[in-house]
PDB file of C-alpha atoms in Angstrom:
ATOM      1  CA  MET A   1       1.470  37.836  66.406  1.00 41.00           C
ATOM      2  CA  SER A   2      -2.227  38.492  67.006  1.00 37.00           C
ATOM      3  CA  VAL A   3      -5.041  38.801  64.493  1.00 39.00           C
ATOM      4  CA  HIS A   4      -8.667  39.720  65.255  1.00 35.00           C
ATOM      5  CA  LEU A   5     -10.953  38.971  62.351  1.00 38.00           C
ATOM      6  CA  PRO A   6     -14.202  40.801  61.487  1.00 36.00           C
ATOM      7  CA  SER A   7     -17.328  39.720  63.343  1.00 36.00           C
ATOM      8  CA  PHE A   8     -18.769  38.023  60.274  1.00 40.00           C
ATOM      9  CA  ALA A   9     -15.892  35.515  60.226  1.00 45.00           C
ATOM     10  CA  GLN A  10     -16.370  32.276  62.145  1.00 72.00           C
ATOM     11  CA  GLN A  11     -12.892  32.535  63.616  1.00 89.00           C
ATOM     12  CA  LEU A  12     -13.068  35.134  66.378  1.00 92.00           C
ATOM     13  CA  SER A  13      -9.364  35.347  67.187  1.00 94.00           C
ATOM     14  CA  PHE A  14      -6.064  33.719  66.297  1.00 95.00           C
ATOM     15  CA  ASN A  15      -2.759  34.066  68.103  1.00 95.00           C
ATOM     16  CA  LYS A  16       0.597  32.386  67.720  1.00 95.00           C
ATOM     17  CA  SER A  17       3.809  33.056  69.609  1.00 95.00           C
ATOM     18  CA  LYS A  18       7.286  31.591  69.375  1.00 94.00           C
ATOM     19  CA  GLN A  19       9.074  30.431  72.498  1.00 90.00           C
ATOM     20  CA  ASN A  20      12.418  28.646  72.352  1.00 90.00           C
ATOM     21  CA  LYS A  21      11.964  25.860  69.822  1.00 92.00           C
ATOM     22  CA  GLU A  22       8.177  25.767  69.915  1.00 95.00           C
ATOM     23  CA  MET A  23       5.213  27.668  68.519  1.00 96.00           C
ATOM     24  CA  HIS A  24       2.206  28.222  70.762  1.00 97.00           C
ATOM     25  CA  PHE A  25      -1.209  28.546  69.083  1.00 97.00           C
ATOM     26  CA  ASN A  26      -4.472  29.912  70.477  1.00 96.00           C
ATOM     27  CA  TYR A  27      -7.773  29.935  68.581  1.00 96.00           C
ATOM     28  CA  THR A  28     -11.238  31.172  69.421  1.00 96.00           C
ATOM     29  CA  TRP A  29     -14.195  30.445  67.152  1.00 94.00           C
ATOM     30  CA  SER A  30     -17.949  30.007  67.060  1.00 90.00           C
ATOM     31  CA  ASP A  31     -18.918  26.347  66.791  1.00 88.00           C
ATOM     32  CA  HIS A  32     -21.964  24.649  65.236  1.00 88.00           C
ATOM     33  CA  GLN A  33     -24.093  25.527  68.274  1.00 87.00           C
ATOM     34  CA  ASP A  34     -22.946  29.173  68.058  1.00 87.00           C
ATOM     35  CA  GLN A  35     -21.007  28.697  71.270  1.00 90.00           C
ATOM     36  CA  THR A  36     -17.644  30.371  71.641  1.00 93.00           C
ATOM     37  CA  THR A  37     -14.926  27.732  71.772  1.00 94.00           C
ATOM     38  CA  ASP A  38     -11.202  28.059  72.334  1.00 95.00           C
ATOM     39  CA  LEU A  39      -8.290  25.787  71.557  1.00 96.00           C
ATOM     40  CA  ALA A  40      -4.618  25.955  72.564  1.00 97.00           C
ATOM     41  CA  PHE A  41      -1.713  23.703  71.594  1.00 97.00           C
ATOM     42  CA  THR A  42       2.028  23.741  71.006  1.00 96.00           C
ATOM     43  CA  LEU A  43       4.006  22.396  68.026  1.00 96.00           C
ATOM     44  CA  PRO A  44       7.783  22.041  67.470  1.00 94.00           C
ATOM     45  CA  LEU A  45       9.236  24.686  65.165  1.00 92.00           C
ATOM     46  CA  ARG A  46      11.292  22.065  63.349  1.00 88.00           C
ATOM     47  CA  GLN A  47       8.081  20.438  62.102  1.00 87.00           C
ATOM     48  CA  LEU A  48       6.509  23.705  61.015  1.00 86.00           C
ATOM     49  CA  ASN A  49       9.644  24.751  59.142  1.00 74.00           C
ATOM     50  CA  THR A  50       9.763  21.583  57.044  1.00 70.00           C
ATOM     51  CA  GLN A  51       6.178  21.788  55.782  1.00 65.00           C
ATOM     52  CA  ASN A  52       6.212  23.212  52.285  1.00 72.00           C
ATOM     53  CA  HIS A  53       4.826  22.192  48.933  1.00 82.00           C
ATOM     54  CA  LYS A  54       6.244  23.209  45.578  1.00 83.00           C
ATOM     55  CA  LYS A  55       4.164  23.925  42.520  1.00 83.00           C
ATOM     56  CA  PHE A  56       4.423  21.206  39.892  1.00 88.00           C
ATOM     57  CA  ILE A  57       6.374  22.597  36.924  1.00 89.00           C
ATOM     58  CA  PRO A  58       5.972  20.395  33.822  1.00 89.00           C
ATOM     59  CA  ASP A  59       9.267  21.580  32.262  1.00 91.00           C
ATOM     60  CA  LEU A  60      11.247  20.458  35.317  1.00 92.00           C
ATOM     61  CA  ALA A  61       9.471  17.111  35.344  1.00 94.00           C
ATOM     62  CA  GLN A  62      10.134  16.678  31.627  1.00 94.00           C
ATOM     63  CA  GLN A  63      13.821  17.503  32.089  1.00 94.00           C
ATOM     64  CA  TYR A  64      14.099  14.927  34.878  1.00 96.00           C
ATOM     65  CA  VAL A  65      12.449  12.268  32.706  1.00 96.00           C
ATOM     66  CA  TYR A  66      14.664  13.268  29.733  1.00 96.00           C
ATOM     67  CA  ILE A  67      17.828  12.685  31.773  1.00 96.00           C
ATOM     68  CA  GLU A  68      16.566   9.355  33.115  1.00 97.00           C
ATOM     69  CA  LEU A  69      15.670   8.195  29.591  1.00 96.00           C
ATOM     70  CA  HIS A  70      19.196   8.940  28.381  1.00 96.00           C
ATOM     71  CA  LYS A  71      20.556   6.873  31.278  1.00 96.00           C
ATOM     72  CA  ALA A  72      18.309   3.988  30.238  1.00 96.00           C
ATOM     73  CA  ALA A  73      19.260   4.338  26.563  1.00 95.00           C
ATOM     74  CA  ARG A  74      22.986   4.119  27.365  1.00 95.00           C
ATOM     75  CA  LYS A  75      22.407   0.643  28.834  1.00 94.00           C
ATOM     76  CA  ILE A  76      21.212  -0.702  25.476  1.00 95.00           C
ATOM     77  CA  ASP A  77      23.781  -2.490  23.331  1.00 94.00           C
ATOM     78  CA  PRO A  78      23.972  -0.405  20.124  1.00 92.00           C
ATOM     79  CA  LYS A  79      24.210  -3.686  18.195  1.00 93.00           C
ATOM     80  CA  GLU A  80      20.663  -4.446  19.310  1.00 94.00           C
ATOM     81  CA  ALA A  81      19.002  -1.038  19.010  1.00 95.00           C
ATOM     82  CA  ARG A  82      19.600   2.699  18.881  1.00 95.00           C
ATOM     83  CA  VAL A  83      17.474   5.284  20.662  1.00 95.00           C
ATOM     84  CA  GLN A  84      16.744   8.927  19.921  1.00 95.00           C
ATOM     85  CA  ILE A  85      14.935  11.091  22.483  1.00 95.00           C
ATOM     86  CA  GLN A  86      13.509  14.416  21.370  1.00 92.00           C
ATOM     87  CA  HIS A  87      11.532  17.245  22.962  1.00 89.00           C
ATOM     88  CA  ARG A  88       8.299  17.852  21.081  1.00 86.00           C
ATOM     89  CA  GLY A  89       6.415  20.641  22.783  1.00 81.00           C
ATOM     90  CA  GLN A  90       5.145  19.373  26.131  1.00 79.00           C
ATOM     91  CA  ASP A  91       6.032  15.777  25.259  1.00 88.00           C
ATOM     92  CA  LEU A  92       9.091  13.593  24.836  1.00 94.00           C
ATOM     93  CA  HIS A  93       9.320  11.451  21.706  1.00 94.00           C
ATOM     94  CA  ILE A  94      11.267   8.173  21.887  1.00 95.00           C
ATOM     95  CA  GLN A  95      12.356   6.663  18.593  1.00 95.00           C
ATOM     96  CA  VAL A  96      13.912   3.190  18.668  1.00 95.00           C
ATOM     97  CA  THR A  97      15.515   1.668  15.572  1.00 94.00           C
ATOM     98  CA  SER A  98      16.722  -1.913  15.162  1.00 94.00           C
ATOM     99  CA  ARG A  99      17.323  -4.469  12.434  1.00 93.00           C
ATOM    100  CA  SER A 100      15.281  -6.969  14.431  1.00 94.00           C
ATOM    101  CA  ASN A 101      11.556  -6.461  14.925  1.00 94.00           C
ATOM    102  CA  ASN A 102      11.684  -8.481  18.133  1.00 95.00           C
ATOM    103  CA  LEU A 103      14.468  -6.337  19.548  1.00 95.00           C
ATOM    104  CA  LEU A 104      12.704  -3.215  18.342  1.00 95.00           C
ATOM    105  CA  ASP A 105       9.548  -4.177  20.262  1.00 95.00           C
ATOM    106  CA  LYS A 106      11.571  -5.202  23.314  1.00 95.00           C
ATOM    107  CA  TRP A 107      13.491  -1.952  23.650  1.00 96.00           C
ATOM    108  CA  GLN A 108      10.549   0.248  22.699  1.00 95.00           C
ATOM    109  CA  ARG A 109       8.568  -1.298  25.555  1.00 96.00           C
ATOM    110  CA  SER A 110      11.568  -0.954  27.859  1.00 96.00           C
ATOM    111  CA  MET A 111      12.013   2.738  27.064  1.00 96.00           C
ATOM    112  CA  ASN A 112       8.289   3.429  27.486  1.00 96.00           C
ATOM    113  CA  GLN A 113       8.429   1.731  30.884  1.00 97.00           C
ATOM    114  CA  SER A 114      11.490   3.778  31.807  1.00 96.00           C
ATOM    115  CA  GLN A 115       9.586   6.944  30.904  1.00 96.00           C
ATOM    116  CA  GLU A 116       6.634   6.003  33.126  1.00 97.00           C
ATOM    117  CA  LYS A 117       8.928   4.950  35.964  1.00 97.00           C
ATOM    118  CA  ALA A 118      10.912   8.194  35.785  1.00 97.00           C
ATOM    119  CA  LEU A 119       7.771  10.357  35.926  1.00 96.00           C
ATOM    120  CA  ASP A 120       6.383   8.318  38.827  1.00 96.00           C
ATOM    121  CA  GLN A 121       9.660   8.754  40.701  1.00 97.00           C
ATOM    122  CA  TYR A 122       9.653  12.512  40.082  1.00 96.00           C
ATOM    123  CA  LEU A 123       6.095  12.751  41.376  1.00 95.00           C
ATOM    124  CA  LYS A 124       6.947  10.703  44.468  1.00 95.00           C
ATOM    125  CA  ASP A 125      10.028  12.801  45.220  1.00 93.00           C
ATOM    126  CA  ASN A 126       7.934  15.972  45.049  1.00 93.00           C
ATOM    127  CA  TYR A 127       4.759  14.759  46.828  1.00 94.00           C
ATOM    128  CA  TYR A 128       2.559  14.568  43.750  1.00 95.00           C
ATOM    129  CA  SER A 129       0.316  11.855  42.341  1.00 95.00           C
ATOM    130  CA  HIS A 130      -1.682  11.072  39.222  1.00 94.00           C
ATOM    131  CA  PHE A 131      -5.309  12.170  39.247  1.00 93.00           C
ATOM    132  CA  ARG A 132      -8.303  11.441  37.044  1.00 93.00           C
ATOM    133  CA  SER A 133     -11.378  13.659  37.188  1.00 91.00           C
ATOM    134  CA  TYR A 134     -14.943  12.372  37.046  1.00 92.00           C
ATOM    135  CA  MET A 135     -14.854  13.104  33.300  1.00 92.00           C
ATOM    136  CA  GLY A 136     -11.747  10.972  32.845  1.00 92.00           C
ATOM    137  CA  GLN A 137      -9.359  13.920  32.455  1.00 92.00           C
ATOM    138  CA  LYS A 138      -5.803  13.116  33.543  1.00 91.00           C
ATOM    139  CA  ALA A 139      -3.894  15.545  35.727  1.00 91.00           C
ATOM    140  CA  ILE A 140      -1.219  15.809  38.393  1.00 92.00           C
ATOM    141  CA  LYS A 141      -2.228  16.830  41.909  1.00 93.00           C
ATOM    142  CA  PRO A 142      -0.636  16.966  45.373  1.00 94.00           C
ATOM    143  CA  ASP A 143      -0.386  13.532  46.965  1.00 95.00           C
ATOM    144  CA  HIS A 144      -3.138  14.152  49.515  1.00 96.00           C
ATOM    145  CA  LEU A 145      -3.094  10.601  50.859  1.00 96.00           C
ATOM    146  CA  ARG A 146       0.625  10.741  51.567  1.00 95.00           C
ATOM    147  CA  TYR A 147       0.248  14.049  53.383  1.00 95.00           C
ATOM    148  CA  ILE A 148      -2.469  12.506  55.551  1.00 97.00           C
ATOM    149  CA  SER A 149      -0.359   9.441  56.306  1.00 96.00           C
ATOM    150  CA  GLU A 150       2.758  11.427  57.165  1.00 94.00           C
ATOM    151  CA  ASN A 151       1.041  14.078  59.312  1.00 95.00           C
ATOM    152  CA  THR A 152      -1.111  12.065  61.687  1.00 95.00           C
ATOM    153  CA  ALA A 153       1.647  11.802  64.307  1.00 94.00           C
ATOM    154  CA  ALA A 154       2.719  15.442  63.955  1.00 95.00           C
ATOM    155  CA  LEU A 155      -0.887  16.612  64.454  1.00 97.00           C
ATOM    156  CA  LEU A 156      -1.492  14.504  67.555  1.00 97.00           C
ATOM    157  CA  PRO A 157      -0.980  17.490  69.937  1.00 97.00           C
ATOM    158  CA  ILE A 158      -3.860  19.276  68.154  1.00 97.00           C
ATOM    159  CA  ALA A 159      -6.062  16.168  68.124  1.00 97.00           C
ATOM    160  CA  GLN A 160      -5.408  15.616  71.831  1.00 96.00           C
ATOM    161  CA  ALA A 161      -6.154  19.264  72.638  1.00 97.00           C
ATOM    162  CA  VAL A 162      -9.509  18.971  70.846  1.00 96.00           C
ATOM    163  CA  TYR A 163     -10.311  15.677  72.539  1.00 95.00           C
ATOM    164  CA  ASP A 164      -9.571  17.181  75.953  1.00 95.00           C
ATOM    165  CA  LYS A 165     -12.302  19.776  75.331  1.00 95.00           C
ATOM    166  CA  LEU A 166     -14.967  17.073  75.213  1.00 95.00           C
ATOM    167  CA  PRO A 167     -16.892  15.562  78.125  1.00 92.00           C
ATOM    168  CA  THR A 168     -15.739  12.130  79.281  1.00 91.00           C
ATOM    169  CA  ASN A 169     -17.039   9.193  77.196  1.00 89.00           C
ATOM    170  CA  SER A 170     -18.171  11.418  74.317  1.00 90.00           C
ATOM    171  CA  GLU A 171     -19.107   9.693  71.053  1.00 92.00           C
ATOM    172  CA  THR A 172     -16.675   9.677  68.152  1.00 94.00           C
ATOM    173  CA  ARG A 173     -18.892  12.015  66.166  1.00 93.00           C
ATOM    174  CA  ALA A 174     -18.601  14.620  68.939  1.00 95.00           C
ATOM    175  CA  TYR A 175     -14.843  14.722  68.373  1.00 96.00           C
ATOM    176  CA  VAL A 176     -15.310  14.820  64.589  1.00 96.00           C
ATOM    177  CA  ASN A 177     -17.831  17.661  64.840  1.00 95.00           C
ATOM    178  CA  LEU A 178     -15.607  19.738  67.130  1.00 96.00           C
ATOM    179  CA  VAL A 179     -12.608  19.305  64.839  1.00 96.00           C
ATOM    180  CA  LEU A 180     -14.862  20.067  61.869  1.00 96.00           C
ATOM    181  CA  SER A 181     -16.084  23.367  63.303  1.00 95.00           C
ATOM    182  CA  TRP A 182     -12.484  24.412  64.061  1.00 96.00           C
ATOM    183  CA  VAL A 183     -11.220  23.531  60.574  1.00 96.00           C
ATOM    184  CA  GLN A 184     -14.199  25.329  59.001  1.00 95.00           C
ATOM    185  CA  SER A 185     -13.316  28.453  61.010  1.00 94.00           C
ATOM    186  CA  ILE A 186      -9.809  28.651  59.540  1.00 94.00           C
ATOM    187  CA  PRO A 187      -9.905  31.365  56.843  1.00 92.00           C
ATOM    188  CA  TYR A 188     -10.549  30.013  53.372  1.00 88.00           C
ATOM    189  CA  ASN A 189      -8.125  30.536  50.507  1.00 81.00           C
ATOM    190  CA  GLU A 190      -9.850  29.764  47.203  1.00 73.00           C
ATOM    191  CA  LEU A 191      -8.834  26.611  45.342  1.00 61.00           C
ATOM    192  CA  LYS A 192      -7.446  27.177  41.871  1.00 63.00           C
ATOM    193  CA  ASN A 193      -8.592  24.734  39.214  1.00 59.00           C
ATOM    194  CA  ARG A 194      -7.337  21.311  40.322  1.00 57.00           C
ATOM    195  CA  LEU A 195      -6.730  20.209  36.734  1.00 57.00           C
ATOM    196  CA  THR A 196      -4.675  23.239  35.684  1.00 53.00           C
ATOM    197  CA  SER A 197      -3.160  24.772  38.807  1.00 53.00           C
ATOM    198  CA  ASN A 198      -0.419  22.110  39.154  1.00 53.00           C
ATOM    199  CA  GLY A 199      -0.778  22.244  42.922  1.00 53.00           C
ATOM    200  CA  ALA A 200      -0.286  25.989  43.252  1.00 65.00           C
ATOM    201  CA  GLY A 201      -1.870  27.204  46.474  1.00 77.00           C
ATOM    202  CA  TYR A 202      -1.991  23.814  48.161  1.00 89.00           C
ATOM    203  CA  LEU A 203      -0.775  23.832  51.773  1.00 92.00           C
ATOM    204  CA  PRO A 204       0.145  20.708  53.767  1.00 93.00           C
ATOM    205  CA  PRO A 205      -1.675  20.254  57.107  1.00 95.00           C
ATOM    206  CA  LEU A 206       0.919  21.922  59.347  1.00 94.00           C
ATOM    207  CA  SER A 207       1.189  24.826  56.915  1.00 92.00           C
ATOM    208  CA  VAL A 208      -2.575  25.366  57.097  1.00 94.00           C
ATOM    209  CA  VAL A 209      -2.203  25.613  60.876  1.00 95.00           C
ATOM    210  CA  ALA A 210       0.897  27.822  60.756  1.00 91.00           C
ATOM    211  CA  ASN A 211      -0.492  30.173  58.094  1.00 90.00           C
ATOM    212  CA  ASN A 212      -4.066  30.082  59.411  1.00 93.00           C
ATOM    213  CA  GLN A 213      -5.528  29.627  55.947  1.00 92.00           C
ATOM    214  CA  GLY A 214      -6.140  26.950  53.338  1.00 92.00           C
ATOM    215  CA  ASP A 215      -8.134  25.996  50.261  1.00 91.00           C
ATOM    216  CA  CYS A 216     -10.678  23.163  50.295  1.00 92.00           C
ATOM    217  CA  ASP A 217      -8.148  20.440  49.425  1.00 93.00           C
ATOM    218  CA  SER A 218      -5.751  21.678  52.110  1.00 94.00           C
ATOM    219  CA  LYS A 219      -8.427  21.906  54.810  1.00 96.00           C
ATOM    220  CA  THR A 220      -9.904  18.517  53.900  1.00 97.00           C
ATOM    221  CA  VAL A 221      -6.470  16.897  54.219  1.00 97.00           C
ATOM    222  CA  LEU A 222      -6.002  18.610  57.598  1.00 97.00           C
ATOM    223  CA  MET A 223      -9.403  17.309  58.710  1.00 98.00           C
ATOM    224  CA  ALA A 224      -8.628  13.747  57.613  1.00 98.00           C
ATOM    225  CA  SER A 225      -5.229  13.866  59.315  1.00 97.00           C
ATOM    226  CA  LEU A 226      -6.751  14.994  62.619  1.00 97.00           C
ATOM    227  CA  ILE A 227      -9.363  12.239  62.495  1.00 97.00           C
ATOM    228  CA  ARG A 228      -6.714   9.652  61.691  1.00 97.00           C
ATOM    229  CA  SER A 229      -4.572  10.883  64.628  1.00 96.00           C
ATOM    230  CA  LEU A 230      -7.111   9.725  67.224  1.00 93.00           C
ATOM    231  CA  ILE A 231      -9.176   7.212  65.263  1.00 94.00           C
ATOM    232  CA  PRO A 232      -6.560   5.216  63.312  1.00 94.00           C
ATOM    233  CA  ASP A 233      -8.832   2.504  61.909  1.00 94.00           C
ATOM    234  CA  VAL A 234     -11.882   4.453  60.754  1.00 96.00           C
ATOM    235  CA  LYS A 235     -12.609   4.293  57.024  1.00 97.00           C
ATOM    236  CA  MET A 236     -12.456   7.632  55.185  1.00 98.00           C
ATOM    237  CA  ALA A 237     -12.510   8.850  51.599  1.00 98.00           C
ATOM    238  CA  MET A 238     -11.726  12.158  49.952  1.00 98.00           C
ATOM    239  CA  VAL A 239     -14.467  13.213  47.545  1.00 98.00           C
ATOM    240  CA  PHE A 240     -13.249  15.506  44.772  1.00 96.00           C
ATOM    241  CA  LEU A 241     -15.881  17.707  43.155  1.00 95.00           C
ATOM    242  CA  PRO A 242     -15.216  20.357  40.473  1.00 91.00           C
ATOM    243  CA  ASN A 243     -12.970  22.860  42.337  1.00 87.00           C
ATOM    244  CA  HIS A 244     -14.097  21.544  45.709  1.00 92.00           C
ATOM    245  CA  ALA A 245     -13.457  18.667  48.115  1.00 95.00           C
ATOM    246  CA  LEU A 246     -15.417  16.833  50.801  1.00 97.00           C
ATOM    247  CA  LEU A 247     -14.546  14.132  53.285  1.00 98.00           C
ATOM    248  CA  GLY A 248     -16.506  10.949  53.906  1.00 98.00           C
ATOM    249  CA  ILE A 249     -16.233   8.803  57.035  1.00 98.00           C
ATOM    250  CA  VAL A 250     -17.818   5.493  58.039  1.00 97.00           C
ATOM    251  CA  LEU A 251     -19.725   6.275  61.234  1.00 96.00           C
ATOM    252  CA  PRO A 252     -23.265   5.550  62.443  1.00 95.00           C
ATOM    253  CA  PHE A 253     -25.605   8.032  60.788  1.00 94.00           C
ATOM    254  CA  ARG A 254     -29.192   9.223  60.948  1.00 92.00           C
ATOM    255  CA  THR A 255     -31.670   8.821  58.109  1.00 92.00           C
ATOM    256  CA  ASN A 256     -31.725  12.551  57.330  1.00 94.00           C
ATOM    257  CA  GLU A 257     -27.946  12.833  57.032  1.00 96.00           C
ATOM    258  CA  GLN A 258     -26.022  12.977  53.758  1.00 97.00           C
ATOM    259  CA  THR A 259     -24.104   9.824  52.868  1.00 97.00           C
ATOM    260  CA  LEU A 260     -22.345   8.436  49.825  1.00 97.00           C
ATOM    261  CA  ASP A 261     -22.278   4.753  48.880  1.00 97.00           C
ATOM    262  CA  ILE A 262     -18.687   3.716  48.149  1.00 96.00           C
ATOM    263  CA  ASP A 263     -18.243   0.040  47.283  1.00 95.00           C
ATOM    264  CA  GLY A 264     -21.397  -0.883  49.170  1.00 96.00           C
ATOM    265  CA  MET A 265     -20.516   1.049  52.315  1.00 96.00           C
ATOM    266  CA  ASP A 266     -22.185   4.297  53.430  1.00 97.00           C
ATOM    267  CA  TYR A 267     -19.789   7.177  54.101  1.00 98.00           C
ATOM    268  CA  LEU A 268     -21.122  10.061  56.172  1.00 98.00           C
ATOM    269  CA  LEU A 269     -20.166  13.313  54.426  1.00 98.00           C
ATOM    270  CA  MET A 270     -18.773  16.561  55.804  1.00 97.00           C
ATOM    271  CA  GLU A 271     -17.685  19.985  54.498  1.00 96.00           C
ATOM    272  CA  PRO A 272     -14.326  20.942  56.073  1.00 96.00           C
ATOM    273  CA  THR A 273     -13.897  24.020  53.873  1.00 92.00           C
ATOM    274  CA  GLY A 274     -16.142  26.526  55.630  1.00 86.00           C
ATOM    275  CA  PRO A 275     -16.681  29.316  56.401  1.00 86.00           C
ATOM    276  CA  ALA A 276     -20.286  28.089  56.648  1.00 87.00           C
ATOM    277  CA  LYS A 277     -20.835  26.158  59.872  1.00 90.00           C
ATOM    278  CA  ILE A 278     -22.148  22.867  58.490  1.00 93.00           C
ATOM    279  CA  PRO A 279     -22.102  19.940  60.933  1.00 94.00           C
ATOM    280  CA  LEU A 280     -21.223  16.340  60.156  1.00 96.00           C
ATOM    281  CA  GLY A 281     -23.831  14.748  57.900  1.00 96.00           C
ATOM    282  CA  GLU A 282     -24.765  17.971  56.099  1.00 96.00           C
ATOM    283  CA  ILE A 283     -23.270  19.385  52.911  1.00 95.00           C
ATOM    284  CA  ALA A 284     -23.808  22.470  50.788  1.00 93.00           C
ATOM    285  CA  ASN A 285     -26.549  22.430  48.146  1.00 94.00           C
ATOM    286  CA  ARG A 286     -24.014  22.735  45.340  1.00 94.00           C
ATOM    287  CA  SER A 287     -22.045  19.767  46.692  1.00 95.00           C
ATOM    288  CA  ALA A 288     -25.252  17.727  46.860  1.00 96.00           C
ATOM    289  CA  ARG A 289     -26.083  18.609  43.232  1.00 96.00           C
ATOM    290  CA  ASP A 290     -22.606  17.610  42.033  1.00 96.00           C
ATOM    291  CA  ILE A 291     -22.799  14.283  43.836  1.00 96.00           C
ATOM    292  CA  ALA A 292     -26.309  13.617  42.540  1.00 96.00           C
ATOM    293  CA  GLY A 293     -24.976  14.258  39.039  1.00 96.00           C
ATOM    294  CA  ASN A 294     -22.029  11.871  39.580  1.00 96.00           C
ATOM    295  CA  MET A 295     -19.638  14.793  39.177  1.00 96.00           C
ATOM    296  CA  TYR A 296     -17.044  13.482  41.596  1.00 97.00           C
ATOM    297  CA  SER A 297     -14.029  11.226  41.934  1.00 96.00           C
ATOM    298  CA  LEU A 298     -12.752   9.427  45.006  1.00 96.00           C
ATOM    299  CA  GLU A 299      -9.619   8.517  46.907  1.00 96.00           C
ATOM    300  CA  GLU A 300      -9.851   6.149  49.836  1.00 96.00           C
ATOM    301  CA  VAL A 301      -7.817   7.338  52.819  1.00 96.00           C
ATOM    302  CA  LEU A 302      -5.698   4.319  53.737  1.00 86.00           C
TER     303      LEU A 302
END
């Protein structure tokens, strides 16, 4: 398969070919210095074939929780309390009745805990996590941190291929900048509203590579995973803006570079999304305005 993109795209060419149980990738793009750069690596097909992410469907989650609540209710001695569980629109209503107020409180708390535990388990099983926007709005989003943690080893062939392009004894930021320009060159697929999309459109790191496209969340997770592959101890944080995402990293920085104070530590910011070629320490004007207005939320990359 070979694709040649228009001249206005930062990615100049992309090629992937299957051979035995492996997929060979070749990229050519224009980096931050407008120099043509190429990258080649090989990944096992078995890894690429297992990378998928399902849209979060509230009805399926509710049904899972409903079944788990009935299991919990059956463990209650009917002499102590009785439980009714009803669907009410998008919510489940738990009604506990008992002749004893103490037992009523006990089993009401227990059932509420069972409801929270069941939802958390469903989210974990499906690679989702709770999310709170800068305005305090609650939502469900892909578990970005888990994807980063579980993909650092799988992405090591890419990280090593990038590292091998650099001169001996290059600084860490040289590696970060080269990875950044490559990730920015991958065609952008617009992010749907993070609060309402239920994860539709999100691609895990290996899927971004295999499909040669990704939205800002997907490309930021890929970027963080590639950094973590070669620099395991560096501090990073995902910065979620309205319908956009940045990545922050604790590295030495210059006074004119864009940073964000997180718990008293300065994180150097970057824009993995592209297609604009913005080097480490620079961000788009809109991103800068959102951050200045405190319109962001954070997740530390552990």
